[in-house]
Short mmCIF file of C-alpha atoms in Angstrom, two decimals:
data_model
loop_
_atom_site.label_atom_id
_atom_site.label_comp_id
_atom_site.label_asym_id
_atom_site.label_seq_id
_atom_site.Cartn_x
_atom_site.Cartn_y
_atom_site.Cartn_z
CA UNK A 161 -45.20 76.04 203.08
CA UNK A 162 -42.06 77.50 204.07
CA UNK A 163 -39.63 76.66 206.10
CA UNK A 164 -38.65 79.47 207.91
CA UNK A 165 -35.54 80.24 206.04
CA UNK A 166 -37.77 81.91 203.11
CA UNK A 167 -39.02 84.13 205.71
CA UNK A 168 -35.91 85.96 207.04
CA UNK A 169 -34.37 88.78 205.04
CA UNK A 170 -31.28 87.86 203.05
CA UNK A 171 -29.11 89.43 200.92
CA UNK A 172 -29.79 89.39 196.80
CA UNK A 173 -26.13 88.69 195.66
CA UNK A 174 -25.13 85.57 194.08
CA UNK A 175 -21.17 86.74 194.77
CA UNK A 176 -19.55 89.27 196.94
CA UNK A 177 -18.85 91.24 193.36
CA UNK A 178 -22.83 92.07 193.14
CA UNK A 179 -23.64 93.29 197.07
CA UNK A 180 -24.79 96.43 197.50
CA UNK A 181 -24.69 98.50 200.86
CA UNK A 182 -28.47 97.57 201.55
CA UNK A 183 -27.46 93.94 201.10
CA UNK A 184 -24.59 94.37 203.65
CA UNK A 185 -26.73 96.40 205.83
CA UNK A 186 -29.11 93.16 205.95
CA UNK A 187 -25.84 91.12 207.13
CA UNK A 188 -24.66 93.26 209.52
CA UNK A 189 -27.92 93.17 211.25
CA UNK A 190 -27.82 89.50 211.09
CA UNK A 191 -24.40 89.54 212.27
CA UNK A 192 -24.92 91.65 215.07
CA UNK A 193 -28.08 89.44 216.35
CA UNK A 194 -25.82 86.46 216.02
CA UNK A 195 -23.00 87.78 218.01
CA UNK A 196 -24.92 87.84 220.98
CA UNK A 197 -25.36 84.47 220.94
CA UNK A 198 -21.32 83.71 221.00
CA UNK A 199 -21.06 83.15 224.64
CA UNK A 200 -23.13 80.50 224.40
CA UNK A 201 -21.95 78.87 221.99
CA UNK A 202 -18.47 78.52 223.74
CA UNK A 203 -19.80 77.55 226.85
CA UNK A 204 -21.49 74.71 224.91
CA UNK A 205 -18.63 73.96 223.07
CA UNK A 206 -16.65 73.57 226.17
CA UNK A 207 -19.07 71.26 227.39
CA UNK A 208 -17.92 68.53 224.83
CA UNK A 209 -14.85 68.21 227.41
CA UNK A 210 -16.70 66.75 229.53
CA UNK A 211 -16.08 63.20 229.78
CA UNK A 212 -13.37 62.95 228.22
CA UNK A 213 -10.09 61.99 230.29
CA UNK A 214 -7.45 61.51 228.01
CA UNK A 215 -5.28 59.86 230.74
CA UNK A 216 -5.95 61.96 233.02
CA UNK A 217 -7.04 62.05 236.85
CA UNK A 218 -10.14 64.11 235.90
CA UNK A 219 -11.63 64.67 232.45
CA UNK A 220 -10.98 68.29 230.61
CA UNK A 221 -13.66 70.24 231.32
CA UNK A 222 -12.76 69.22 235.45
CA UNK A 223 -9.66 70.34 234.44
CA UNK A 224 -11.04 73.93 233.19
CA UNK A 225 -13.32 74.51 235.38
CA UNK A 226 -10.93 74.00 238.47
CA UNK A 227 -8.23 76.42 236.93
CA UNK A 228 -10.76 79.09 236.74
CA UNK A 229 -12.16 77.80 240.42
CA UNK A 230 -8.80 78.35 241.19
CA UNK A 231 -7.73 81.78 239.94
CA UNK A 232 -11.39 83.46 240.74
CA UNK A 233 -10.73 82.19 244.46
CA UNK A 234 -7.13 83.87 244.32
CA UNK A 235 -8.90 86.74 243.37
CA UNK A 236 -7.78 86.96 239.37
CA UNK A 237 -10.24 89.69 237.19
CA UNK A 238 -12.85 88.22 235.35
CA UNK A 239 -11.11 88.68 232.33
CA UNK A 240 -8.37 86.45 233.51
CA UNK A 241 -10.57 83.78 234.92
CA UNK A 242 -12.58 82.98 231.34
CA UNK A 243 -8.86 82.83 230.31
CA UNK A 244 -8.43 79.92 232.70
CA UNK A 245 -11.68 78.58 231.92
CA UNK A 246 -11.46 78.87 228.28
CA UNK A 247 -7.73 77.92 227.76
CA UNK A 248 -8.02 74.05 226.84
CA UNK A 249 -11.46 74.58 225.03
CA UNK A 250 -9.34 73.52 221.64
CA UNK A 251 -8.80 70.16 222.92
CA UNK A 252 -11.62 68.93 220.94
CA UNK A 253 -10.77 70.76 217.51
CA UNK A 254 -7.31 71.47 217.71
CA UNK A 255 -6.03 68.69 219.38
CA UNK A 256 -2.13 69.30 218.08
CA UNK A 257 -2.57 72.83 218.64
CA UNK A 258 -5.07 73.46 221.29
CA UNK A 259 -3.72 76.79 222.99
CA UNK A 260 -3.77 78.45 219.35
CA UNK A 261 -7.67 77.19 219.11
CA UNK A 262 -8.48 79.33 222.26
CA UNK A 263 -6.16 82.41 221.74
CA UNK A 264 -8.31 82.63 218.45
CA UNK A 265 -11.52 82.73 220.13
CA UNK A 266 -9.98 85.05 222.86
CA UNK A 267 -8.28 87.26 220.68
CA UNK A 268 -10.99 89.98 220.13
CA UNK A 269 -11.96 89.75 223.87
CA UNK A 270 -8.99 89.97 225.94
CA UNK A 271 -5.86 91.89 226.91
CA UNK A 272 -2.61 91.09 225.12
CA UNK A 273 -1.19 89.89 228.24
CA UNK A 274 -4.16 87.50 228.76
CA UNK A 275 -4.36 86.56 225.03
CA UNK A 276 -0.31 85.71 225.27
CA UNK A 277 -1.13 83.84 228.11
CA UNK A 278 -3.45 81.45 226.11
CA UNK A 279 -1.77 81.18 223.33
CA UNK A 280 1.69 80.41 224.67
CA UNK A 281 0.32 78.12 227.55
CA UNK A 282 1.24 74.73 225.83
CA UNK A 283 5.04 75.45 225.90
CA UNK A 284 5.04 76.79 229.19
CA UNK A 285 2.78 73.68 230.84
CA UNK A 286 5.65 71.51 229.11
CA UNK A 287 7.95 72.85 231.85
CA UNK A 288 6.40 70.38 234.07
CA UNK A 289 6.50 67.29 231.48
CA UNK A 290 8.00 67.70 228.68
CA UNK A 291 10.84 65.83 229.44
CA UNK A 292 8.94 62.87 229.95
CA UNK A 293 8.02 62.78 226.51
CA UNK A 294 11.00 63.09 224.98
CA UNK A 295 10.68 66.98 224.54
CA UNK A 296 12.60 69.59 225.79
CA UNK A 297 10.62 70.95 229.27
CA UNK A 298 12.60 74.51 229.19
CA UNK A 299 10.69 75.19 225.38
CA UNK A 300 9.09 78.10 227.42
CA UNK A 301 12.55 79.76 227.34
CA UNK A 302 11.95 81.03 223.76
CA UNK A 303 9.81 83.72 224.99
CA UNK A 304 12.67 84.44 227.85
CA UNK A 305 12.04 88.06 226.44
CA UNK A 306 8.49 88.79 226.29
CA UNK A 307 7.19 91.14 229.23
CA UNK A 308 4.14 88.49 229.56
CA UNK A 309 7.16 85.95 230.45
CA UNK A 310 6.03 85.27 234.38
CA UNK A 311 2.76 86.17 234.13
CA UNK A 312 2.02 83.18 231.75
CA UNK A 313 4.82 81.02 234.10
CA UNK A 314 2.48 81.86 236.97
CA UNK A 315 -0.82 81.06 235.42
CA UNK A 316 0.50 77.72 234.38
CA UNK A 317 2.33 76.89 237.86
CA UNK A 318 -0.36 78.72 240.24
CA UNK A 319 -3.72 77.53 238.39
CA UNK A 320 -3.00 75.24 234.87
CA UNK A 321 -0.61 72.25 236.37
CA UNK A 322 -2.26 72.54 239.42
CA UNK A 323 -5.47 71.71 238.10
CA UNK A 324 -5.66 67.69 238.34
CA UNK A 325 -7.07 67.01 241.47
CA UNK A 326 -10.08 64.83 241.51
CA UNK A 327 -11.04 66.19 245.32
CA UNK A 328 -10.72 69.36 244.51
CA UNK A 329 -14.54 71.04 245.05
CA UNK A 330 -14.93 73.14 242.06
CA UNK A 331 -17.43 76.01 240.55
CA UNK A 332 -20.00 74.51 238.36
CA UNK A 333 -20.11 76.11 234.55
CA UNK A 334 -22.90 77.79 235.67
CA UNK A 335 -21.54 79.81 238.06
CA UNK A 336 -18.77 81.12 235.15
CA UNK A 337 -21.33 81.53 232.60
CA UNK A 338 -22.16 85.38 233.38
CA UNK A 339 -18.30 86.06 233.26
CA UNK A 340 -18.12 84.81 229.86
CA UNK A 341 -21.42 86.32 228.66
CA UNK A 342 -20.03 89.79 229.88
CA UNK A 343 -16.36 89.31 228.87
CA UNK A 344 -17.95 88.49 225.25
CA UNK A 345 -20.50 91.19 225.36
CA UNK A 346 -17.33 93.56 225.30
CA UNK A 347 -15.15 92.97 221.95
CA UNK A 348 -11.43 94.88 222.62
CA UNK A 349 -10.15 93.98 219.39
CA UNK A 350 -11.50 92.86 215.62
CA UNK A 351 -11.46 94.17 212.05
CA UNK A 352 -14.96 94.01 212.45
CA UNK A 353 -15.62 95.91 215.37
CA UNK A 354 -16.38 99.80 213.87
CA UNK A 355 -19.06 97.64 212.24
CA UNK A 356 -20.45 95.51 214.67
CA UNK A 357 -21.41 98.35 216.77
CA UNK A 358 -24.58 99.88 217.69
#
C-alpha cells in the first residue's frame, strides 16, 4: 500500500548533476504550491512565543502582537505592521541573534527600509538597556549614517520598547493573519522570484 509519498510526482535525479528541465519543472511546481503555504507557517511559528516570558512582564508573542497593535492603530502600512509583528519571531531559533532570524524571513517581502528596520532592531532597542547589562546603550550609533537611521529609532521608541504592558488590550493573531498572508503572497525580492512566478 502506499503511503502517499509514492504517489506524488518527484524528480528522477539521484544528484543535482543528473536533473533535467522536466525534473526541475516537477520542483518548481512543487515549490510554487508550497509557497503558498509560507504565511502560515510563520504565523505558527510565531505562536511558539507564546508562553514564554523570559523575564518579562508579558510573554513574546504579547510582546509582538502589541507592537503591531500598536503601529496598525498609529496608522503604519501593512507592510510595516507584519514588520512589528514579525520582528522577535527569531527568539525561539536565533536566540543570540534574533533580529537577523526575522530580517531573513522578511527579506524577500519587504522594503529595504522595513527590512533595515528588522534587522538592525536589536542594537537600537539596546538604547534603552544596554547599559544595564554591561553593554554600551548608544551601539545604535554605528549606523549614525544610514538614511533608515530614525525610522528604525522610531519603531523601536514609538512601538518595540513600548511594548511591555500587561494591560495593554491588544489585536489577537487572528486579526494580523490576512496582513501577513497578503504581505507574503507578494515576494519584492529573491533569486528565485523570475521562477516562482506564474
Amino acid at each position: 500500500m502506499a503511503d502517499g509519498h509514492d504517489i506524488e510526482e518527484r524528480a528522477k535525479f539521484r544528484e543535482m548533476l543528473e536533473g533535467t528541465p522536466e525534473d526541475w519543472g516537477i520542483i518548481a511546481t512543487h515549490a510554487k504550491q508550497f509557497n503558498k503555504g509560507l504565511a502560515k507557517r510563520v504565523l505558527d511559528h510565531l505562536k511558539l512565543l507564546d508562553g514564554d516570558y523570559g523575564g518579562f512582564p508579558v510573554d513574546r508573542l504579547t510582546h509582538s502582537l502589541q507592537t503591531a497593535t500598536r503601529a496598525h492603530r498609529d496608522g503604519r502600512d501593512e507592510e510595516y505592521v507584519v514588520c512589528a509583528l514579525l520582528h522577535d519571531i527569531g527568539d525561539t531559533l536565533g536566540s543570540m541573534n534574533h533580529p537577523d532570524v526575522a530580517a531573513a524571513i522578511l527579506k524577500p517581502f519587504v522594503s529595504e527600509a522595513n527590512l533595515f528596520m528588522v534587522a538592525n532592531h536589536g542594537a537600537f532597542q539596546g538604547y534603552y538597556f544596554f547599559e544595564y547589562l554591561g553593554l554600551d546603550k548608544n551601539m545604535r550609533e554605528q549606523f549614525k549614517d544610514s538614511p533608515h537611521y530614525e525610522y528604525c529609532a522610531q519603531f523601536c521608541h514609538l512601538y518595540d520598547q513600548a511594548a511591555f504592558d500587561p494591560d495593554y488590550e491588544s489585536e489577537p493573531l487572528e486579526f494580523f493573519a490576512p496582513m501577513v498572508e497578503r504581505v507574503f503572497s507578494k515576494p519584492k525580492n529573491s533569486m528565485y522570484l523570475k521562477a516562482m512566478q506564474d
